[in-house]
Amino acid sequence: MLVVGGGVTGCYTALDAASRGLSVALVERDDFASGTSSKSSKMVHGGLRYIEQGNLPLVRRSLLERQRLRRNAPHLVQRLPFVFPVLSQDGVLDPRVVKAFEGLLWTYDLAGGWRIGRLHQRLTVPEVLVRAPRLRADRLTGGLLYYDSRTDDARLTLTLARTAAHFGATVLNGAACRGLIRERGRVRGATVEVGDRSVDVRAGVVINATGVWADSLGALSDSGHRPRIRPAKGVHIVVPWTRLPIDGTVTVPVPGRARRATCTRWGDVVVVGTTDTDYDGPLDEVLCTREEMEYLLDGANTAFDADLSAADVVGSIAGLRPLVGGKQGATLDMSRDHHVWTDPNGLVTITGGKLTTSRHMGELVVDEALKVLGRKARCRTARLPLLGAAGYDTEATGATGAPARTWASGTAPRPASSPS
Ligand SMILES: Cc1cc2nc3c(=O)[nH]c(=O)nc-3n(C[C@H](O)[C@H](O)[C@H](O)COP(=O)(O)OP(=O)(O)OC[C@H]3O[C@@H](n4cnc5c(N)ncnc54)[C@H](O)[C@@H]3O)c2cc1C
């Protein structure tokens, strides 16, 4: 099996196939996780918003996969508290809708949120302020707290590639698929460019796991290919934690917009995001615009007494969600479901979905590829620890503060000044 694309989807696909005993190669044209898989909000979550959209099956599946990732990669996936401040007006939540929103949180808990070991709870004003001391308190009437998880998306992807290699897969970065090899009309491999060399890789089946680039490979296989990907741009900005001291994630409204933003502590910085807009620019060069930065600063400044300006922004992260669907409606309302299909020439494509559901996506696409190969083999990844998971003791590591040091890019944590 040849897997094209070394994002989280391709890497979990390679691991799934290798752990079922197939002979696997994975090629990535740039570096592993260089695409969308290093630009996400880094949440391993059910997605409360998908309940609001009425997509309960996606939430249930995501919460199940969240738990599997927590078990299979405890060293990479940590529990993350989410606070929704309740404001008397103009908040994400106001007192009139709190009861209804709590109903959503109950649904979330019952759909699988409970597996994290804590149910949602109401917070008093002082309890909210302990977690977010600079939140504007004049309209604050309380808060709601629930738990999801987060991960370093690029590290997770690299660990998947390494674990796939551990199971015998050949994984190669700096290797771009430039063409497909056919035998009697069927796709039976690819021409891969490695440096200045061109290598023909023969395979019984080729999997297209190239995210937002999936239509390009699809067109190489099938001249009648109809584009299916609608890229949606998402931007985060990064500010020093000292300018926006919070614990976990705090969700804030963005004035005048339907969207809300999340502010998440990441060691010594806070990541504020995200936008969700249609994108028709170059897929290889996605950058945060000034307007997007101001939109996010505006959201943070309205919620917090922080007076953040462009000078406080130490970085930005911009990426494209590989959504599948037509041009109608806002990308924000489009489904985050994944899609697997085999074209008339046997190229199998997997796209859409989320970082959180990547294990399940790998399972589905390998099942599909096995049909092309005419083989059967049982999926093993549901209970397959990733490299580094064995012997990891979350509580012992927490006590030494080790994860905090890792997240803070080498700088020591500052418990004395932490609001928690
Ligand atoms: C702003 C934002 C926030 C998000 N937040 C979350 C979140 O909090 N939680 C969550 O679960 N999900 C989140 N997502 C979704 C998640 O990040 C994506 O669904 C996931 O990363 C997609 O992974 P992928 O492997 O399909 O694509 P990619 O990571 O883009 O991987 C595709 C790879 O294919 C390679 N490639 C392309 N063409 C070729 C070729 N010809 N030859 C070889 N290689 C090729 C590319 O270089 C790329 O590395 C978010 C997405 C965005 C944009």
Tab-separated table of C-alpha atoms and ligand atoms in Angstrom:
chain	number	residue	atom	x	y	z
A	1	MET	CA	0.000	0.000	0.000
A	2	LEU	CA	1.298	3.443	-0.882
A	3	VAL	CA	-0.045	6.318	1.227
A	4	VAL	CA	0.440	9.804	-0.205
A	5	GLY	CA	0.405	12.634	2.370
A	6	GLY	CA	2.125	12.747	5.770
A	7	GLY	CA	-0.444	14.672	7.794
A	8	VAL	CA	-2.248	13.130	10.734
A	9	THR	CA	-4.644	11.259	8.401
A	10	GLY	CA	-1.932	9.704	6.225
A	11	CYS	CA	0.241	8.821	9.213
A	12	TYR	CA	-2.619	7.089	11.066
A	13	THR	CA	-3.502	5.306	7.802
A	14	ALA	CA	0.083	4.044	7.435
A	15	LEU	CA	0.108	2.908	11.076
A	16	ASP	CA	-3.235	1.172	10.700
A	17	ALA	CA	-2.148	-0.689	7.566
A	18	ALA	CA	1.310	-1.621	8.886
A	19	SER	CA	-0.142	-2.896	12.170
A	20	ARG	CA	-2.536	-5.115	10.164
A	21	GLY	CA	0.514	-6.701	8.529
A	22	LEU	CA	0.464	-4.945	5.155
A	23	SER	CA	3.600	-3.785	3.406
A	24	VAL	CA	3.339	0.014	3.513
A	25	ALA	CA	5.125	3.087	2.203
A	26	LEU	CA	4.167	6.641	3.131
A	27	VAL	CA	5.431	9.618	1.119
A	28	GLU	CA	5.197	13.257	2.199
A	29	ARG	CA	6.341	15.963	-0.192
A	30	ASP	CA	7.459	18.414	2.487
A	31	ASP	CA	7.798	17.524	6.189
A	32	PHE	CA	5.417	15.438	8.270
A	33	ALA	CA	2.600	17.648	9.591
A	34	SER	CA	3.716	20.571	7.411
A	35	GLY	CA	0.141	20.936	6.071
A	36	THR	CA	-2.997	21.473	8.134
A	37	SER	CA	-1.846	19.026	10.811
A	38	SER	CA	0.413	21.618	12.454
A	39	LYS	CA	-2.086	24.494	12.106
A	40	SER	CA	-5.053	23.169	14.085
A	41	SER	CA	-6.447	24.472	17.371
A	42	LYS	CA	-4.753	21.407	18.894
A	43	MET	CA	-7.897	20.179	20.562
A	44	VAL	CA	-8.829	16.550	20.851
A	45	HIS	CA	-12.488	17.158	21.336
A	46	GLY	CA	-16.058	16.163	20.713
A	47	GLY	CA	-16.851	19.656	19.481
A	48	LEU	CA	-19.657	21.266	21.419
A	49	ARG	CA	-20.534	23.287	18.312
A	50	TYR	CA	-21.427	20.118	16.408
A	51	ILE	CA	-24.159	19.399	18.970
A	52	GLU	CA	-25.492	22.882	18.254
A	53	GLN	CA	-25.449	21.918	14.540
A	54	GLY	CA	-27.362	18.736	15.401
A	55	ASN	CA	-24.512	16.402	14.333
A	56	LEU	CA	-24.682	14.104	17.359
A	57	PRO	CA	-23.114	11.093	15.550
A	58	LEU	CA	-19.947	13.141	14.878
A	59	VAL	CA	-19.815	14.233	18.544
A	60	ARG	CA	-20.249	10.663	19.804
A	61	ARG	CA	-17.590	9.348	17.445
A	62	SER	CA	-15.203	12.187	18.332
A	63	LEU	CA	-15.647	11.655	22.070
A	64	LEU	CA	-14.963	7.939	21.657
A	65	GLU	CA	-11.834	8.704	19.636
A	66	ARG	CA	-10.793	11.349	22.174
A	67	GLN	CA	-10.815	8.638	24.830
A	68	ARG	CA	-8.863	6.232	22.638
A	69	LEU	CA	-6.202	8.847	21.977
A	70	ARG	CA	-6.005	9.625	25.683
A	71	ARG	CA	-5.429	5.943	26.360
A	72	ASN	CA	-3.090	5.231	23.429
A	73	ALA	CA	-1.062	8.435	23.741
A	74	PRO	CA	-1.300	9.656	27.351
A	75	HIS	CA	2.086	11.366	26.899
A	76	LEU	CA	0.699	13.492	24.056
A	77	VAL	CA	-2.936	14.174	24.975
A	78	GLN	CA	-3.822	16.102	28.120
A	79	ARG	CA	-7.126	17.031	29.717
A	80	LEU	CA	-8.085	20.661	29.017
A	81	PRO	CA	-10.623	22.650	31.074
A	82	PHE	CA	-12.965	24.883	29.036
A	83	VAL	CA	-14.638	27.889	30.650
A	84	PHE	CA	-17.661	29.645	29.156
A	85	PRO	CA	-18.153	32.942	31.022
A	86	VAL	CA	-21.804	33.936	31.395
A	87	LEU	CA	-22.308	37.660	30.789
A	88	SER	CA	-25.454	39.665	31.515
A	89	GLN	CA	-25.380	40.816	27.861
A	90	ASP	CA	-23.375	40.395	24.631
A	91	GLY	CA	-21.645	37.221	25.829
A	92	VAL	CA	-21.351	33.812	24.216
A	93	LEU	CA	-23.852	32.982	26.946
A	94	ASP	CA	-26.287	35.220	28.737
A	95	PRO	CA	-28.398	34.131	31.730
A	96	ARG	CA	-31.470	33.467	29.507
A	97	VAL	CA	-29.708	30.782	27.484
A	98	VAL	CA	-27.604	29.249	30.256
A	99	LYS	CA	-30.187	26.585	31.022
A	100	ALA	CA	-30.435	25.602	27.355
A	101	PHE	CA	-26.649	25.573	27.061
A	102	GLU	CA	-26.366	23.436	30.167
A	103	GLY	CA	-28.710	21.040	28.385
A	104	LEU	CA	-26.125	20.900	25.583
A	105	LEU	CA	-23.404	20.162	28.117
A	106	TRP	CA	-25.492	17.344	29.587
A	107	THR	CA	-25.908	15.953	26.075
A	108	TYR	CA	-22.136	16.259	25.620
A	109	ASP	CA	-21.444	14.484	28.908
A	110	LEU	CA	-23.909	11.718	28.085
A	111	ALA	CA	-22.669	11.352	24.493
A	112	GLY	CA	-19.267	10.347	25.893
A	113	GLY	CA	-17.870	13.438	27.607
A	114	TRP	CA	-18.137	11.536	30.922
A	115	ARG	CA	-15.273	9.304	29.827
A	116	ILE	CA	-12.811	12.056	30.737
A	117	GLY	CA	-13.696	11.492	34.393
A	118	ARG	CA	-15.364	14.843	35.111
A	119	LEU	CA	-18.792	16.210	34.299
A	120	HIS	CA	-19.472	19.845	33.473
A	121	GLN	CA	-20.192	22.222	36.338
A	122	ARG	CA	-21.408	25.743	37.029
A	123	LEU	CA	-18.895	28.315	38.264
A	124	THR	CA	-19.445	31.350	40.460
A	125	VAL	CA	-17.991	34.719	39.456
A	126	PRO	CA	-14.919	34.307	41.748
A	127	GLU	CA	-14.351	30.807	40.362
A	128	VAL	CA	-14.358	32.184	36.805
A	129	LEU	CA	-11.981	34.970	37.799
A	130	VAL	CA	-9.511	32.522	39.344
A	131	ARG	CA	-9.172	31.002	35.874
A	132	ALA	CA	-9.254	34.295	33.985
A	133	PRO	CA	-8.366	37.207	36.307
A	134	ARG	CA	-8.445	39.886	33.586
A	135	LEU	CA	-11.903	38.964	32.327
A	136	ARG	CA	-14.107	42.068	32.416
A	137	ALA	CA	-16.165	41.460	35.538
A	138	ASP	CA	-18.815	44.206	35.121
A	139	ARG	CA	-21.203	41.981	33.147
A	140	LEU	CA	-19.997	38.635	34.491
A	141	THR	CA	-22.671	36.603	36.273
A	142	GLY	CA	-20.897	33.218	36.480
A	143	GLY	CA	-19.646	30.525	34.152
A	144	LEU	CA	-19.813	26.965	32.932
A	145	LEU	CA	-16.879	24.574	32.966
A	146	TYR	CA	-16.425	21.354	31.038
A	147	TYR	CA	-13.457	19.258	29.932
A	148	ASP	CA	-11.942	18.291	26.609
A	149	SER	CA	-8.346	17.483	25.651
A	150	ARG	CA	-5.498	18.973	23.719
A	151	THR	CA	-2.377	17.758	21.987
A	152	ASP	CA	0.610	19.092	20.120
A	153	ASP	CA	-0.724	18.229	16.645
A	154	ALA	CA	2.677	18.099	14.917
A	155	ARG	CA	4.199	15.934	17.647
A	156	LEU	CA	1.243	13.577	17.476
A	157	THR	CA	1.642	13.298	13.691
A	158	LEU	CA	5.388	12.638	13.972
A	159	THR	CA	4.771	10.029	16.652
A	160	LEU	CA	2.270	8.305	14.369
A	161	ALA	CA	4.838	8.260	11.540
A	162	ARG	CA	7.461	6.835	13.907
A	163	THR	CA	5.058	4.220	15.253
A	164	ALA	CA	4.140	3.222	11.685
A	165	ALA	CA	7.867	2.829	10.952
A	166	HIS	CA	8.187	0.746	14.119
A	167	PHE	CA	5.579	-1.608	12.604
A	168	GLY	CA	7.611	-1.864	9.417
A	169	ALA	CA	6.258	0.956	7.237
A	170	THR	CA	8.713	2.909	5.095
A	171	VAL	CA	8.014	6.579	5.802
A	172	LEU	CA	9.699	9.257	3.760
A	173	ASN	CA	9.483	13.023	3.846
A	174	GLY	CA	10.780	15.304	1.100
A	175	ALA	CA	9.123	12.861	-1.338
A	176	ALA	CA	6.431	14.307	-3.614
A	177	CYS	CA	4.040	12.234	-5.660
A	178	ARG	CA	4.173	13.696	-9.192
A	179	GLY	CA	2.280	11.084	-11.162
A	180	LEU	CA	0.408	7.818	-10.885
A	181	ILE	CA	1.451	4.513	-12.447
A	182	ARG	CA	-1.277	2.542	-14.179
A	183	GLU	CA	-1.585	-1.038	-15.256
A	184	ARG	CA	-4.530	-1.917	-17.457
A	185	GLY	CA	-6.146	1.363	-16.462
A	186	ARG	CA	-5.880	0.711	-12.707
A	187	VAL	CA	-3.719	2.828	-10.400
A	188	ARG	CA	-0.816	0.599	-9.332
A	189	GLY	CA	1.744	2.954	-7.836
A	190	ALA	CA	3.175	6.433	-8.175
A	191	THR	CA	6.115	8.361	-9.464
A	192	VAL	CA	7.760	10.011	-6.496
A	193	GLU	CA	10.254	12.846	-6.699
A	194	VAL	CA	12.959	12.602	-4.030
A	195	GLY	CA	15.479	15.416	-4.339
A	196	ASP	CA	16.561	15.346	-7.988
A	197	ARG	CA	15.611	11.686	-8.421
A	198	SER	CA	12.380	10.265	-9.736
A	199	VAL	CA	11.423	6.896	-8.253
A	200	ASP	CA	8.626	4.576	-9.397
A	201	VAL	CA	6.892	3.035	-6.394
A	202	ARG	CA	4.707	0.032	-7.251
A	203	ALA	CA	1.745	-0.736	-5.015
A	204	GLY	CA	-1.404	-2.840	-5.045
A	205	VAL	CA	-3.345	0.199	-3.894
A	206	VAL	CA	-2.626	3.934	-3.550
A	207	ILE	CA	-4.266	6.076	-0.874
A	208	ASN	CA	-4.720	9.778	-1.382
A	209	ALA	CA	-4.429	11.397	2.067
A	210	THR	CA	-3.327	14.807	0.860
A	211	GLY	CA	-5.891	16.938	2.742
A	212	VAL	CA	-6.730	20.172	0.931
A	213	TRP	CA	-4.566	19.016	-2.008
A	214	ALA	CA	-6.697	15.877	-2.527
A	215	ASP	CA	-8.317	17.179	-5.726
A	216	SER	CA	-4.912	17.514	-7.471
A	217	LEU	CA	-4.097	13.835	-6.969
A	218	GLY	CA	-7.688	12.909	-7.802
A	219	ALA	CA	-7.336	14.710	-11.151
A	220	LEU	CA	-4.096	12.811	-11.917
A	221	SER	CA	-5.995	9.566	-11.551
A	222	ASP	CA	-9.294	10.380	-13.187
A	223	SER	CA	-9.659	12.952	-15.988
A	224	GLY	CA	-13.361	13.197	-15.090
A	225	HIS	CA	-12.587	14.039	-11.443
A	226	ARG	CA	-14.925	16.685	-10.041
A	227	PRO	CA	-13.335	18.883	-7.325
A	228	ARG	CA	-14.804	18.133	-3.889
A	229	ILE	CA	-12.649	20.102	-1.459
A	230	ARG	CA	-13.758	23.491	-0.202
A	231	PRO	CA	-10.815	24.868	1.810
A	232	ALA	CA	-11.804	26.905	4.871
A	233	LYS	CA	-9.173	29.159	6.357
A	234	GLY	CA	-8.567	29.252	10.092
A	235	VAL	CA	-6.185	31.624	11.843
A	236	HIS	CA	-4.796	31.790	15.376
A	237	ILE	CA	-2.683	34.534	16.866
A	238	VAL	CA	-0.231	34.044	19.724
A	239	VAL	CA	0.274	36.515	22.581
A	240	PRO	CA	2.406	36.288	25.745
A	241	TRP	CA	0.625	34.658	28.689
A	242	THR	CA	1.696	37.583	30.877
A	243	ARG	CA	-0.541	39.841	28.713
A	244	LEU	CA	-3.505	37.465	28.850
A	245	PRO	CA	-3.167	35.330	31.994
A	246	ILE	CA	-5.655	32.465	31.803
A	247	ASP	CA	-5.820	28.839	32.765
A	248	GLY	CA	-7.016	26.227	30.242
A	249	THR	CA	-9.353	27.549	27.551
A	250	VAL	CA	-11.695	30.516	27.887
A	251	THR	CA	-14.335	31.013	25.190
A	252	VAL	CA	-15.189	34.612	24.293
A	253	PRO	CA	-17.575	36.250	21.825
A	254	VAL	CA	-16.247	38.235	18.875
A	255	PRO	CA	-18.276	41.462	18.691
A	256	GLY	CA	-20.709	41.721	15.818
A	257	ARG	CA	-19.973	38.195	14.549
A	258	ALA	CA	-21.719	34.861	14.895
A	259	ARG	CA	-18.434	33.238	15.745
A	260	ARG	CA	-16.797	32.897	19.136
A	261	ALA	CA	-13.079	32.632	19.779
A	262	THR	CA	-11.126	30.463	22.163
A	263	CYS	CA	-8.144	31.632	24.176
A	264	THR	CA	-5.960	28.709	25.256
A	265	ARG	CA	-2.909	28.763	27.479
A	266	TRP	CA	0.093	27.022	25.962
A	267	GLY	CA	2.928	27.364	28.454
A	268	ASP	CA	4.185	30.946	28.325
A	269	VAL	CA	1.821	31.994	25.534
A	270	VAL	CA	-1.891	32.119	24.828
A	271	VAL	CA	-3.272	31.066	21.464
A	272	VAL	CA	-6.350	33.015	20.348
A	273	GLY	CA	-8.440	31.670	17.499
A	274	THR	CA	-9.937	30.876	15.249
A	275	THR	CA	-11.449	32.391	12.186
A	276	ASP	CA	-13.408	30.295	9.673
A	277	THR	CA	-13.618	31.764	6.191
A	278	ASP	CA	-13.827	30.625	2.595
A	279	TYR	CA	-10.451	30.529	0.895
A	280	ASP	CA	-9.561	30.550	-2.780
A	281	GLY	CA	-5.907	31.661	-2.611
A	282	PRO	CA	-2.810	29.503	-3.137
A	283	LEU	CA	-2.948	26.332	-1.018
A	284	ASP	CA	0.806	26.386	-0.408
A	285	GLU	CA	0.976	29.868	1.072
A	286	VAL	CA	-1.605	30.563	3.730
A	287	LEU	CA	-0.924	33.583	5.909
A	288	CYS	CA	-2.698	35.528	8.636
A	289	THR	CA	-3.899	38.884	7.294
A	290	ARG	CA	-3.949	42.102	9.300
A	291	GLU	CA	-7.744	42.065	9.224
A	292	GLU	CA	-7.839	38.555	10.699
A	293	MET	CA	-5.396	39.523	13.430
A	294	GLU	CA	-7.488	42.587	14.317
A	295	TYR	CA	-10.662	40.521	14.399
A	296	LEU	CA	-9.132	38.186	16.984
A	297	LEU	CA	-7.564	41.029	19.000
A	298	ASP	CA	-10.959	42.700	19.015
A	299	GLY	CA	-12.563	39.568	20.486
A	300	ALA	CA	-9.903	39.249	23.188
A	301	ASN	CA	-10.008	42.961	24.093
A	302	THR	CA	-13.783	42.994	24.393
A	303	ALA	CA	-13.731	40.092	26.830
A	304	PHE	CA	-10.534	40.893	28.753
A	305	ASP	CA	-9.132	44.016	30.300
A	306	ALA	CA	-5.909	43.374	28.403
A	307	ASP	CA	-5.539	46.224	25.888
A	308	LEU	CA	-3.801	43.944	23.405
A	309	SER	CA	-2.408	45.473	20.235
A	310	ALA	CA	-0.553	44.232	17.158
A	311	ALA	CA	2.721	44.798	19.052
A	312	ASP	CA	1.740	42.046	21.510
A	313	VAL	CA	1.306	39.434	18.799
A	314	VAL	CA	4.382	37.216	18.814
A	315	GLY	CA	3.188	34.824	16.130
A	316	SER	CA	0.338	33.573	14.012
A	317	ILE	CA	-0.750	30.209	12.639
A	318	ALA	CA	-2.869	29.948	9.508
A	319	GLY	CA	-4.168	26.744	7.971
A	320	LEU	CA	-6.870	25.269	5.757
A	321	ARG	CA	-9.590	22.850	6.823
A	322	PRO	CA	-10.112	20.232	4.113
A	323	LEU	CA	-13.908	20.450	4.092
A	324	VAL	CA	-15.862	18.409	1.578
A	325	GLY	CA	-18.881	19.977	-0.077
A	326	GLY	CA	-20.318	22.542	-2.465
A	327	LYS	CA	-20.083	26.301	-2.429
A	328	GLN	CA	-23.407	26.939	-0.695
A	329	GLY	CA	-23.559	28.369	2.831
A	330	ALA	CA	-20.863	29.481	5.282
A	331	THR	CA	-17.873	27.191	5.877
A	332	LEU	CA	-18.551	27.539	9.613
A	333	ASP	CA	-21.809	25.633	9.147
A	334	MET	CA	-20.304	22.913	6.961
A	335	SER	CA	-19.978	19.391	8.282
A	336	ARG	CA	-16.640	18.226	9.704
A	337	ASP	CA	-17.485	14.647	8.718
A	338	HIS	CA	-14.854	12.603	6.903
A	339	HIS	CA	-15.292	11.123	3.417
A	340	VAL	CA	-13.773	8.007	1.841
A	341	TRP	CA	-14.227	7.055	-1.800
A	342	THR	CA	-12.609	4.971	-4.509
A	343	ASP	CA	-12.484	6.453	-7.995
A	344	PRO	CA	-13.115	4.395	-11.162
A	345	ASN	CA	-9.366	3.663	-11.469
A	346	GLY	CA	-8.951	2.372	-7.933
A	347	LEU	CA	-7.374	5.431	-6.247
A	348	VAL	CA	-8.734	5.533	-2.691
A	349	THR	CA	-9.174	8.990	-1.153
A	350	ILE	CA	-9.743	9.985	2.476
A	351	THR	CA	-10.349	13.582	3.455
A	352	GLY	CA	-12.379	15.948	5.642
A	353	GLY	CA	-12.702	14.958	9.278
A	354	LYS	CA	-10.663	16.175	12.207
A	355	LEU	CA	-7.420	15.524	13.986
A	356	THR	CA	-9.531	13.935	16.734
A	357	THR	CA	-11.060	11.348	14.398
A	358	SER	CA	-7.853	10.521	12.480
A	359	ARG	CA	-7.559	6.999	13.948
A	360	HIS	CA	-11.079	6.154	12.832
A	361	MET	CA	-10.411	7.688	9.404
A	362	GLY	CA	-7.300	5.511	9.046
A	363	GLU	CA	-9.367	2.456	9.910
A	364	LEU	CA	-12.083	3.266	7.363
A	365	VAL	CA	-9.725	4.006	4.496
A	366	VAL	CA	-7.662	0.869	5.083
A	367	ASP	CA	-10.909	-1.153	5.141
A	368	GLU	CA	-11.757	0.423	1.780
A	369	ALA	CA	-8.267	-0.236	0.374
A	370	LEU	CA	-8.453	-3.877	1.454
A	371	LYS	CA	-11.533	-4.244	-0.771
A	372	VAL	CA	-9.426	-3.027	-3.728
A	373	LEU	CA	-6.723	-5.553	-2.755
A	374	GLY	CA	-9.267	-8.307	-2.190
A	375	ARG	CA	-7.862	-8.996	1.286
A	376	LYS	CA	-9.125	-9.039	4.844
A	377	ALA	CA	-7.287	-8.039	8.026
A	378	ARG	CA	-8.639	-6.771	11.338
A	379	CYS	CA	-7.922	-3.217	12.497
A	380	ARG	CA	-5.680	-3.072	15.582
A	381	THR	CA	-5.314	0.631	16.313
A	382	ALA	CA	-8.211	1.063	18.768
A	383	ARG	CA	-5.971	-0.278	21.516
A	384	LEU	CA	-2.546	0.330	20.039
A	385	PRO	CA	-0.253	2.492	22.198
A	386	LEU	CA	1.871	4.969	20.267
A	387	LEU	CA	5.638	5.074	20.774
A	388	GLY	CA	6.412	6.663	24.133
A	389	ALA	CA	3.106	5.700	25.758
A	390	ALA	CA	4.349	2.565	27.506
A	391	GLY	CA	5.075	3.180	31.166
A	392	TYR	CA	4.003	6.817	31.039
A	393	ASP	CA	2.490	7.910	34.333
A	394	THR	CA	0.451	11.097	33.897
A	395	GLU	CA	0.178	11.839	37.604
A	396	ALA	CA	3.869	11.326	38.324
A	397	THR	CA	4.831	13.518	35.371
A	398	GLY	CA	2.327	16.172	36.436
A	399	ALA	CA	3.851	16.264	39.901
A	400	THR	CA	7.293	17.021	38.495
A	401	GLY	CA	5.922	19.716	36.191
A	402	ALA	CA	7.538	18.083	33.168
A	403	PRO	CA	4.738	18.682	30.634
A	404	ALA	CA	4.564	22.352	31.554
A	405	ARG	CA	8.239	22.688	30.750
A	406	THR	CA	7.746	21.009	27.378
A	407	TRP	CA	4.823	23.202	26.401
A	408	ALA	CA	6.697	26.320	27.387
A	409	SER	CA	9.351	25.587	24.747
A	410	GLY	CA	12.140	25.027	27.191
A	411	THR	CA	11.344	27.700	29.746
A	412	ALA	CA	10.452	26.709	33.285
A	413	PRO	CA	6.821	27.057	34.410
A	414	ARG	CA	5.933	29.842	36.811
A	415	PRO	CA	3.642	28.354	39.433
A	416	ALA	CA	4.057	31.315	41.787
A	417	SER	CA	2.512	33.786	39.345
A	418	SER	CA	0.015	31.370	37.801
A	419	PRO	CA	-3.631	32.339	38.353
A	420	SER	CA	-4.416	28.720	39.169
B	1	LIG	C1	-7.589	26.411	11.970
B	1	LIG	C2	-7.889	24.953	12.152
B	1	LIG	C3	-8.192	24.484	13.419
B	1	LIG	C4	-8.460	23.124	13.601
B	1	LIG	N1	-8.656	22.684	14.868
B	1	LIG	C5	-8.875	21.377	15.095
B	1	LIG	C6	-8.988	20.908	16.423
B	1	LIG	O1	-8.845	21.655	17.388
B	1	LIG	N2	-9.230	19.589	16.604
B	1	LIG	C7	-9.382	18.719	15.566
B	1	LIG	O2	-9.638	17.540	15.816
B	1	LIG	N3	-9.218	19.130	14.283
B	1	LIG	C8	-8.965	20.430	14.027
B	1	LIG	N4	-8.780	20.892	12.752
B	1	LIG	C9	-8.861	19.922	11.643
B	1	LIG	C10	-7.554	19.135	11.484
B	1	LIG	O3	-6.431	19.960	11.700
B	1	LIG	C11	-7.488	18.543	10.086
B	1	LIG	O4	-8.665	17.828	9.827
B	1	LIG	C12	-6.297	17.604	9.903
B	1	LIG	O5	-5.099	18.165	10.363
B	1	LIG	C13	-6.158	17.267	8.428
B	1	LIG	O6	-5.091	16.379	8.306
B	1	LIG	P1	-4.732	15.742	6.909
B	1	LIG	O7	-3.661	14.733	7.156
B	1	LIG	O8	-5.977	15.247	6.247
B	1	LIG	O9	-4.192	16.945	6.027
B	1	LIG	P2	-2.743	17.641	6.083
B	1	LIG	O10	-2.233	17.750	7.459
B	1	LIG	O11	-2.831	18.902	5.297
B	1	LIG	O12	-1.811	16.591	5.345
B	1	LIG	C14	-1.787	16.444	3.954
B	1	LIG	C15	-0.324	16.281	3.551
B	1	LIG	O13	-0.234	15.885	2.200
B	1	LIG	C16	0.969	16.408	1.684
B	1	LIG	N5	0.893	16.372	0.227
B	1	LIG	C17	0.094	17.107	-0.579
B	1	LIG	N6	0.306	16.772	-1.859
B	1	LIG	C18	1.269	15.816	-1.869
B	1	LIG	C19	1.925	15.089	-2.902
B	1	LIG	N7	1.633	15.284	-4.202
B	1	LIG	N8	2.885	14.182	-2.564
B	1	LIG	C20	3.186	13.952	-1.250
B	1	LIG	N9	2.592	14.645	-0.231
B	1	LIG	C21	1.649	15.549	-0.547
B	1	LIG	C22	1.021	17.807	2.267
B	1	LIG	O14	2.324	18.336	2.262
B	1	LIG	C23	0.469	17.575	3.666
B	1	LIG	O15	1.505	17.388	4.628
B	1	LIG	C24	-8.473	22.232	12.508
B	1	LIG	C25	-8.163	22.712	11.230
B	1	LIG	C26	-7.856	24.061	11.059
B	1	LIG	C27	-7.479	24.569	9.706
